XYZ file of C-alpha atoms in Angstrom:
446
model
C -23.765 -24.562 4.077
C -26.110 -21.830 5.593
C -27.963 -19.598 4.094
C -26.262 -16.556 4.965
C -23.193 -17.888 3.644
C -24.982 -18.895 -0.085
C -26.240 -15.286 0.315
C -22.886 -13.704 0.595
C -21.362 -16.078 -2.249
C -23.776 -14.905 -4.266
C -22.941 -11.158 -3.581
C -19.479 -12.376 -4.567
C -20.535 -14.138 -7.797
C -22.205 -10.781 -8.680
C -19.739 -9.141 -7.166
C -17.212 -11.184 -9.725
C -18.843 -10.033 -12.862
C -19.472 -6.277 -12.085
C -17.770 -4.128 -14.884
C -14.636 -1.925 -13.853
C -17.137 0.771 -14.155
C -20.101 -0.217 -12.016
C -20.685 3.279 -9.882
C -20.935 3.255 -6.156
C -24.994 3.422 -4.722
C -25.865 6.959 -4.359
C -26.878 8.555 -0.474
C -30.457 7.762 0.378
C -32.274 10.413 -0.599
C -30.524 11.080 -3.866
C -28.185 13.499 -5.031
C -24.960 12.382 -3.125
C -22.557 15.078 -3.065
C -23.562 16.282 -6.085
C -20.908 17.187 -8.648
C -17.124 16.161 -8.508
C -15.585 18.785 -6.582
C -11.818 19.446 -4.855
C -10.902 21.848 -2.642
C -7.612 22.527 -0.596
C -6.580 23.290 3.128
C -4.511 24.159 5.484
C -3.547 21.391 8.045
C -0.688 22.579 10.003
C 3.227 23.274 9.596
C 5.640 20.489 10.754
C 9.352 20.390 10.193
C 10.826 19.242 6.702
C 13.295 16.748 7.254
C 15.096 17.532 3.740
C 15.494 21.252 4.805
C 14.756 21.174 8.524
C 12.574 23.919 8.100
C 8.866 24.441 9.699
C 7.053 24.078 6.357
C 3.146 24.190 5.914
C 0.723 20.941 4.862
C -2.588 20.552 3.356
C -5.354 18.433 2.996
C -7.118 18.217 -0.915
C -10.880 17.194 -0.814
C -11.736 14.903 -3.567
C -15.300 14.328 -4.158
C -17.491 12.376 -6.415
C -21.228 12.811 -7.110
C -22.442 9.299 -5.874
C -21.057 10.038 -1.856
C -17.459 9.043 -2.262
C -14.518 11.348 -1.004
C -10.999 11.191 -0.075
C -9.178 12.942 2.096
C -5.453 13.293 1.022
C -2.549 14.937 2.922
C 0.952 16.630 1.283
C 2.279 15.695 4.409
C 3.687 11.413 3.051
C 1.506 11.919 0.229
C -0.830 10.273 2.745
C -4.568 9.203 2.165
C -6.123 10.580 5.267
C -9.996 8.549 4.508
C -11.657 7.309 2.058
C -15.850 7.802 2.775
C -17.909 5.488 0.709
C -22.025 4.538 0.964
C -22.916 1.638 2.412
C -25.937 -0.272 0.375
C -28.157 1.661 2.352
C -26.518 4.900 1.794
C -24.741 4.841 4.879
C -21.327 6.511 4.868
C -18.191 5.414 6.762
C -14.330 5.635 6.335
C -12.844 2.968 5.177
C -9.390 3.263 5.553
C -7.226 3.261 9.100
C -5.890 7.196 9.992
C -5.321 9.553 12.826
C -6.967 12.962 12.997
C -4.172 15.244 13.495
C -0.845 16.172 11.803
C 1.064 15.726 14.998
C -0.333 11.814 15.370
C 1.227 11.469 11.463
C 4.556 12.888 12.724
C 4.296 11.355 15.850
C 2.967 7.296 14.892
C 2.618 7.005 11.178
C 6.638 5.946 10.085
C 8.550 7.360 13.210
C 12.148 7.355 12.774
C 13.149 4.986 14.689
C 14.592 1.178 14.959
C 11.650 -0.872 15.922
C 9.449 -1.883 12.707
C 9.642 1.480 12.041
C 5.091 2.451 12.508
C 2.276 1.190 10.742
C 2.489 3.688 7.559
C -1.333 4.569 7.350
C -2.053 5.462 3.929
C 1.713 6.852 3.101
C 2.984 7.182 -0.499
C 5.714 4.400 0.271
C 9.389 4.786 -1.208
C 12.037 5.023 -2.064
C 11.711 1.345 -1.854
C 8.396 -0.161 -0.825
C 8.692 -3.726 0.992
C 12.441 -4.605 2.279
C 15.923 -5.056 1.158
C 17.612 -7.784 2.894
C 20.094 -6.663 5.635
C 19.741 -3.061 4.051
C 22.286 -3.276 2.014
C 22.763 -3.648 -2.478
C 25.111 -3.443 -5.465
C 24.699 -1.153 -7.853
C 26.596 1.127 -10.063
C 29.564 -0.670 -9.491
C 29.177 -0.043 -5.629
C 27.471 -1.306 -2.370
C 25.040 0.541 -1.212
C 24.003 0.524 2.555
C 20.636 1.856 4.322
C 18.954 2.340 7.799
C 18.024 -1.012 9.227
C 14.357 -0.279 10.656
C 12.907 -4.390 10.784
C 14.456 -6.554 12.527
C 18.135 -7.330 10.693
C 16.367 -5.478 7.174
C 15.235 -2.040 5.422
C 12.035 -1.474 5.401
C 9.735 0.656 2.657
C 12.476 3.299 2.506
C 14.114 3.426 5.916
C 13.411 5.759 8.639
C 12.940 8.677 6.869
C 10.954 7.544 4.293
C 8.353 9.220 1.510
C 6.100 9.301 4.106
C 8.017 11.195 6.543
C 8.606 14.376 3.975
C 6.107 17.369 2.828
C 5.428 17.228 -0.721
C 4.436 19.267 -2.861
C 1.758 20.962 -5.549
C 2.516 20.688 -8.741
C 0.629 22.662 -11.392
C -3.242 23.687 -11.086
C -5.959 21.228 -9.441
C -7.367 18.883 -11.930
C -10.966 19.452 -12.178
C -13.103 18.772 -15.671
C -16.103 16.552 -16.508
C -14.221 13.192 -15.310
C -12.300 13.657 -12.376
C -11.053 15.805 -9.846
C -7.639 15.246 -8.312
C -4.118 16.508 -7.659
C -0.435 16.114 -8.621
C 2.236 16.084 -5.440
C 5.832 15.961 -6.124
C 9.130 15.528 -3.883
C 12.368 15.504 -5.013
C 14.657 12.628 -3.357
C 18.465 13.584 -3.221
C 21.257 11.366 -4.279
C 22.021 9.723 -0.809
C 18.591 9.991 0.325
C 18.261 7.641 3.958
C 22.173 8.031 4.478
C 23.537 8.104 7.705
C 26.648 8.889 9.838
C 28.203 5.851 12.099
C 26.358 5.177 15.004
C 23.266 7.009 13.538
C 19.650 5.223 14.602
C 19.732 1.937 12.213
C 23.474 2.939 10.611
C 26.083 1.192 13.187
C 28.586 1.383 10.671
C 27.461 4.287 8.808
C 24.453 4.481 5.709
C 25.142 5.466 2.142
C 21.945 6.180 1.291
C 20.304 5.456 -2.190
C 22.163 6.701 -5.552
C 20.385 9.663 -7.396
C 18.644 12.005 -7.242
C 14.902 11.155 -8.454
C 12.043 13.404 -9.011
C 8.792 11.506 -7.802
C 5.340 12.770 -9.306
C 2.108 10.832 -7.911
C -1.119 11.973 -9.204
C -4.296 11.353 -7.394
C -7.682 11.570 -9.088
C -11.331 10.323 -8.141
C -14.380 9.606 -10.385
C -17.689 9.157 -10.483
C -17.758 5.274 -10.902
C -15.553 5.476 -7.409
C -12.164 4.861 -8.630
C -9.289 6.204 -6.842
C -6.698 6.412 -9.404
C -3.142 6.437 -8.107
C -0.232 7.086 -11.147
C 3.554 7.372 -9.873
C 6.406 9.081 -12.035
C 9.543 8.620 -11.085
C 12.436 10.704 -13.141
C 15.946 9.854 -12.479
C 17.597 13.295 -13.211
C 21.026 11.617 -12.500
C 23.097 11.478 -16.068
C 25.617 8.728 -14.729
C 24.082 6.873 -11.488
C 21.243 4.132 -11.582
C 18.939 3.706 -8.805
C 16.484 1.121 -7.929
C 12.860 2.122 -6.632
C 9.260 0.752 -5.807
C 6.639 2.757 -4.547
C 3.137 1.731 -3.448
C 0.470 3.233 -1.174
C 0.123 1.592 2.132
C -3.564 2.376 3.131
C -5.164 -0.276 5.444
C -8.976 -1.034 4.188
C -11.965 -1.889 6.487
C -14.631 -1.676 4.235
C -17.340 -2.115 7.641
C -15.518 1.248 8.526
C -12.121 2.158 10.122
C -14.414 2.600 13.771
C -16.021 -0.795 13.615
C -15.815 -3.174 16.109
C -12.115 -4.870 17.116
C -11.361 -7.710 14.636
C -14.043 -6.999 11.952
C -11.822 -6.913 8.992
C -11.083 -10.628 9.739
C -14.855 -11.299 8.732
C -14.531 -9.695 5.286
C -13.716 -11.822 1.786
C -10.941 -11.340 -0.374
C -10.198 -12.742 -3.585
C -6.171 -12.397 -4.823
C -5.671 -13.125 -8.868
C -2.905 -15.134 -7.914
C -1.610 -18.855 -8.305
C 1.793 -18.496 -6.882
C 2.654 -16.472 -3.666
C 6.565 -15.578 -1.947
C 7.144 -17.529 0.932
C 9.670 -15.877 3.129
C 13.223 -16.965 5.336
C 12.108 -15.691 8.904
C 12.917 -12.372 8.445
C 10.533 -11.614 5.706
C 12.844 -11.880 2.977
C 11.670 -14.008 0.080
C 12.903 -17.163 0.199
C 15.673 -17.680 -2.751
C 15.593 -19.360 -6.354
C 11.426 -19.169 -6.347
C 11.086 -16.526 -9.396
C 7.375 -17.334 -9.177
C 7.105 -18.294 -5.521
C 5.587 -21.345 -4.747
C 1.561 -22.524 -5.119
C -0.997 -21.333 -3.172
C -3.051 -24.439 -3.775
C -3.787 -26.656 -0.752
C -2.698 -24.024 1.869
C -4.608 -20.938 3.551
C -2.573 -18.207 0.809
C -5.414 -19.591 -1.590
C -7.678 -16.263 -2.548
C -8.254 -17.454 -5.874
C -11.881 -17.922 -5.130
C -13.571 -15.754 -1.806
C -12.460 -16.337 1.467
C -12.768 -14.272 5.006
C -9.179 -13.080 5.869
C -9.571 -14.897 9.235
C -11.040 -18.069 8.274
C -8.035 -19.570 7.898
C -5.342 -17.546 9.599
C -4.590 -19.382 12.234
C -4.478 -22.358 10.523
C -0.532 -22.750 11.157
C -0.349 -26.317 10.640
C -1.717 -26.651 7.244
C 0.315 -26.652 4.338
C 2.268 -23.698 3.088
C 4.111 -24.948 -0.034
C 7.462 -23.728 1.636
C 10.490 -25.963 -0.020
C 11.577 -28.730 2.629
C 14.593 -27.258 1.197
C 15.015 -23.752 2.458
C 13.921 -25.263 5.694
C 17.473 -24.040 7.521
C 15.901 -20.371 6.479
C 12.610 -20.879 7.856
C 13.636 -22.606 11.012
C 10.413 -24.813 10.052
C 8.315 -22.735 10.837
C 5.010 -21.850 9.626
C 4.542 -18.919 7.655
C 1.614 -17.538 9.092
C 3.734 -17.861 12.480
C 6.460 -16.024 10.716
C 4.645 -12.943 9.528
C 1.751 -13.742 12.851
C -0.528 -13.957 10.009
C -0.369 -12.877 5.975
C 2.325 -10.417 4.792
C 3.415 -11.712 1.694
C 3.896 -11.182 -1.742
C 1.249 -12.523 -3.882
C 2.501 -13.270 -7.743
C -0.216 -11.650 -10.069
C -1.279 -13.864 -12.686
C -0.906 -12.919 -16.196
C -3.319 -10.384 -17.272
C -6.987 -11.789 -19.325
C -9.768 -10.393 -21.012
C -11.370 -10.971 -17.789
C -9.409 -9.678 -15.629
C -9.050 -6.473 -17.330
C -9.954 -3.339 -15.804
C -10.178 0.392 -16.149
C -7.186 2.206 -17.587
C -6.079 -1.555 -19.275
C -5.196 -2.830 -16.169
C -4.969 -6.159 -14.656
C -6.706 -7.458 -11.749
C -5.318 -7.975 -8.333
C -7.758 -8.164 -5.907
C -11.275 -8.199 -4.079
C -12.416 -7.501 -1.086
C -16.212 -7.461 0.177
C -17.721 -6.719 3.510
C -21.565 -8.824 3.398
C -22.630 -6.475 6.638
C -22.557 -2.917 4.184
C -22.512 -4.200 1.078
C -19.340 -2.115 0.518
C -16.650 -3.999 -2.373
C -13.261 -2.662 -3.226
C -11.202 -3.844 -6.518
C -7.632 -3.191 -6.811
C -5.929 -2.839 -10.397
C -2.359 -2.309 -11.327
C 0.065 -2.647 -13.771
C 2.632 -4.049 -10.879
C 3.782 -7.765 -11.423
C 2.895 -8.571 -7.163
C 0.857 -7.227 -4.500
C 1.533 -7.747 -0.501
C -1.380 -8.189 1.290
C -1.142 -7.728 4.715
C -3.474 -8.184 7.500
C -2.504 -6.040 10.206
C -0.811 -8.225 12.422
C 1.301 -5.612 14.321
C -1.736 -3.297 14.779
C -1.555 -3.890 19.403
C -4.066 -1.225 20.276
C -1.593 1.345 20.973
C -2.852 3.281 18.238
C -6.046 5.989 18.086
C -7.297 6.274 14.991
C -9.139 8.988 13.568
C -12.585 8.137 15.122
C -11.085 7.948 18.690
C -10.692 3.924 18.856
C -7.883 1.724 19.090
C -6.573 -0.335 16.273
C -6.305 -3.929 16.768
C -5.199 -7.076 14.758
C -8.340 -7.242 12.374
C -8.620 -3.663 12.075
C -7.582 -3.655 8.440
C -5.411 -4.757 5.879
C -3.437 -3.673 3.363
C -2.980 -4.196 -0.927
C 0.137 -2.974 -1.547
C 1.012 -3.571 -5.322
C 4.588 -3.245 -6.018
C 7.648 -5.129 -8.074
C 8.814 -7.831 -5.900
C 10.619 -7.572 -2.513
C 13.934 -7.705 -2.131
C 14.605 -7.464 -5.810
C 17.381 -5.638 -5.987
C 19.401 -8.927 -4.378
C 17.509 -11.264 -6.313
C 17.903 -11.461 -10.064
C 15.379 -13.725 -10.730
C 12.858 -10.732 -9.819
C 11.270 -8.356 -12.224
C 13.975 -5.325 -12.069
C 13.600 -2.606 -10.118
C 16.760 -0.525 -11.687
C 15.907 2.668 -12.914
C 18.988 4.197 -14.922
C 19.866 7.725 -15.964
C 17.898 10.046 -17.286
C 15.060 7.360 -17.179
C 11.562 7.575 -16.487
C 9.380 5.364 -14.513
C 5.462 5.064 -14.315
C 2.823 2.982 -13.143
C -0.799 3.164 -11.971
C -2.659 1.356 -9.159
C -7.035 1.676 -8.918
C -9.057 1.423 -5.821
C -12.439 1.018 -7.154
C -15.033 1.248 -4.551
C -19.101 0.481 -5.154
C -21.894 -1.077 -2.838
């Protein structure tokens, strides 16, 4: 073993036993950005898809006082960037974006058929992940929505959270703790319906049941947590829904302009034993409640490894049931998702893996060349980490560069996919009059 790599898994011991508090390093030359601070906006008018009326967007500012900031958009709900010190005090973005409104419109979840965009940093729902062949029972019904990958729905369909203009609710939050925001959109009952022959509705699209009232409050600190809490409301009296939101940012803790594949170099750790293998459309294979082990195969993040170390290892075990091999085609699942894009099972929540807020543990990632760490809590039973694989370099992101495979990757806690078809899942029902909430951390330090 070489010394640079006992170096870095000794940053990742440390790295381990940090307290859900440890503060991010301050700018050289002290002070940071002094105290926590937000401020609001404007970032140009687009069309509402709800209302189809030209309606105006606006970016919040948060700021902490040890050189963290986010940059957060009511147009998806979208984290624009996230700016965090390196060791040396060094500042980059380290999530993937694009610089304009338009490019959000334009790239970010485009309405149409063909894996429907890569979602950069969008508040994800009404149903994060997909629903096999787009289609459910519920209330006594089948429900049908847009298919937008390959034969399934994707994290809400083609118009998705992402694609609508939320909205302020109540004042900025701004005391001695945090600063952050509150942005709300109302879904209607038959939200992603379409007509026959519609983009991704051949036959016609019901859309999902209720209407729900969606509140997701952002807030930053000064030990560099980005706090995400959803509330979802189901103001329906009679109709149940089923929902699952997440935020889809892609991290690259080097910096979102680094060079092409440098993600692939960084170390995650995943508190998980078990992970979902998937049928080759990305649906979880059947009858696993707890997925399968990651021991033995290249889904094992229990202790640190690079995201590309073992990637391309397609011939190594995957734990997949010789069973369901007539749903897999045999075929690897790293060569099914061209690379990971799974659900990762959560273990159940320790003493040690308990974080700010009460909340459990579900991953680590470290970049050795800044120093830069990020830990993810939540309160969600899975998270899908996903490495970027459809990122072609047909994108410009923010900086002016071209996103690649390696780029970034994504933690995308959530209830399982595909749950409302599979009752062995966690539910994902919310009935009338019901109330739903839930909290995800990105807690960044160097």
């Amino acid at each position: 073993m070489g010394a640079a790599l006992v170096a870095v898994l000794t940053a990742l011991g440390a790295l381990a036993a940090t307290t859900a508090s440890a503060a991010p390093t301050a700018k050289a030359g002290g002070g940071g950005h002094g105290h926590l601070s937000i401020s609001k906006q404007y970032f140009g008018s687009t069309v509402e898809p709800y209302t189809g009326v030209n309606t105006p967007t606006y970016r919040y500012t948060l700021t902490n006082a040890n050189g963290v900031s986010v940059d957060l958009l009511s147009y998806g709900a979208i984290t624009q960037a996230i700016w965090v010190p390196s060791r040396n005090g060094h500042e980059a973005d380290v999530v993937l974006g694009f610089k304009t409104l338009q490019d959000y419109v334009t790239f970010a979840s485009p309405p149409v058929t063909a894996n429907g965009g890569p979602y950069f940093g969008e508040t994800v729902g009404r149903y994060a992940n997909r629903i096999a062949l787009g289609t459910f029972k519920l209330n006594g019904q089948t429900y049908t929505l847009p298919i937008n990958n390959g034969v399934n729905a994707l994290h809400g369909g083609l118009n998705g959270f992402g694609n609508h203009i939320w909205h302020q609710v109540g004042p900025l939050i701004h005391n001695s703790h945090e600063v952050g925001v509150t942005l709300q959109l109302v879904s209607p009952n038959g939200d992603a319906s379409g007509a026959a022959g519609s983009p991704g509705c051949p036959s016609g699209c019901t859309g999902y049941p209720a209407q729900i009232t969606v509140d997701v409050t952002f807030t930053l600190n000064n030990a560099g947590q980005y706090g995400i809490h959803y509330k979802v409301h189901n103001d329906s009296k009679t109709l149940s829904t089923v929902q699952n939101l997440t935020n889809h940012s892609y991290f690259n803790l080097a910096g979102e302009n680094s060079a092409a594949g440098s993600a692939y170099g960084q170390y995650v750790r995943i508190n998980a034993n078990n992970y979902s293998p998937t049928d080759t459309t990305q649906i979880p294979l059947p009858g696993l409640a707890n997925g399968v082990p990651v021991a033995g195969t290249p889904f094992d993040f229990r202790a640190p490894h690079t995201i590309g170390s073992r990637i391309s290892e397609v011939s190594a075990p995957d734990n997949t049931p010789a069973s369901d091999a007539s749903l897999t085609k045999g075929e690897s699942q790293l060569l099914i998702a061209q690379g990971y894009d799974h659900n990762w099972v959560l273990n159940a929540q320790t003493p040690q893996t308990t974080g700010p807020d009460g909340l459990n543990l579900a991953a680590r990632a470290f970049d050795p060349g800044s120093g830069r760490a990020l830990a993810v809590w939540t309160d969600q039973p899975g998270v899908q980490f996903y490495s970027g694989n459809f990122l072609t370099g047909t994108l410009v992101g923010i900086s002016g560069n071209t996103y690649r495979q390696g780029a970034g990757y994504t933690f995308e806690t959530q209830h399982f996919p595909n749950a409302p078809n599979n009752p062995l899942f966690a539910s994902t029902t919310l009935g009338p009059d019901k109330t739903f909430n839930s909290t995800t951390i990105f807690g960044f330090s160097s």
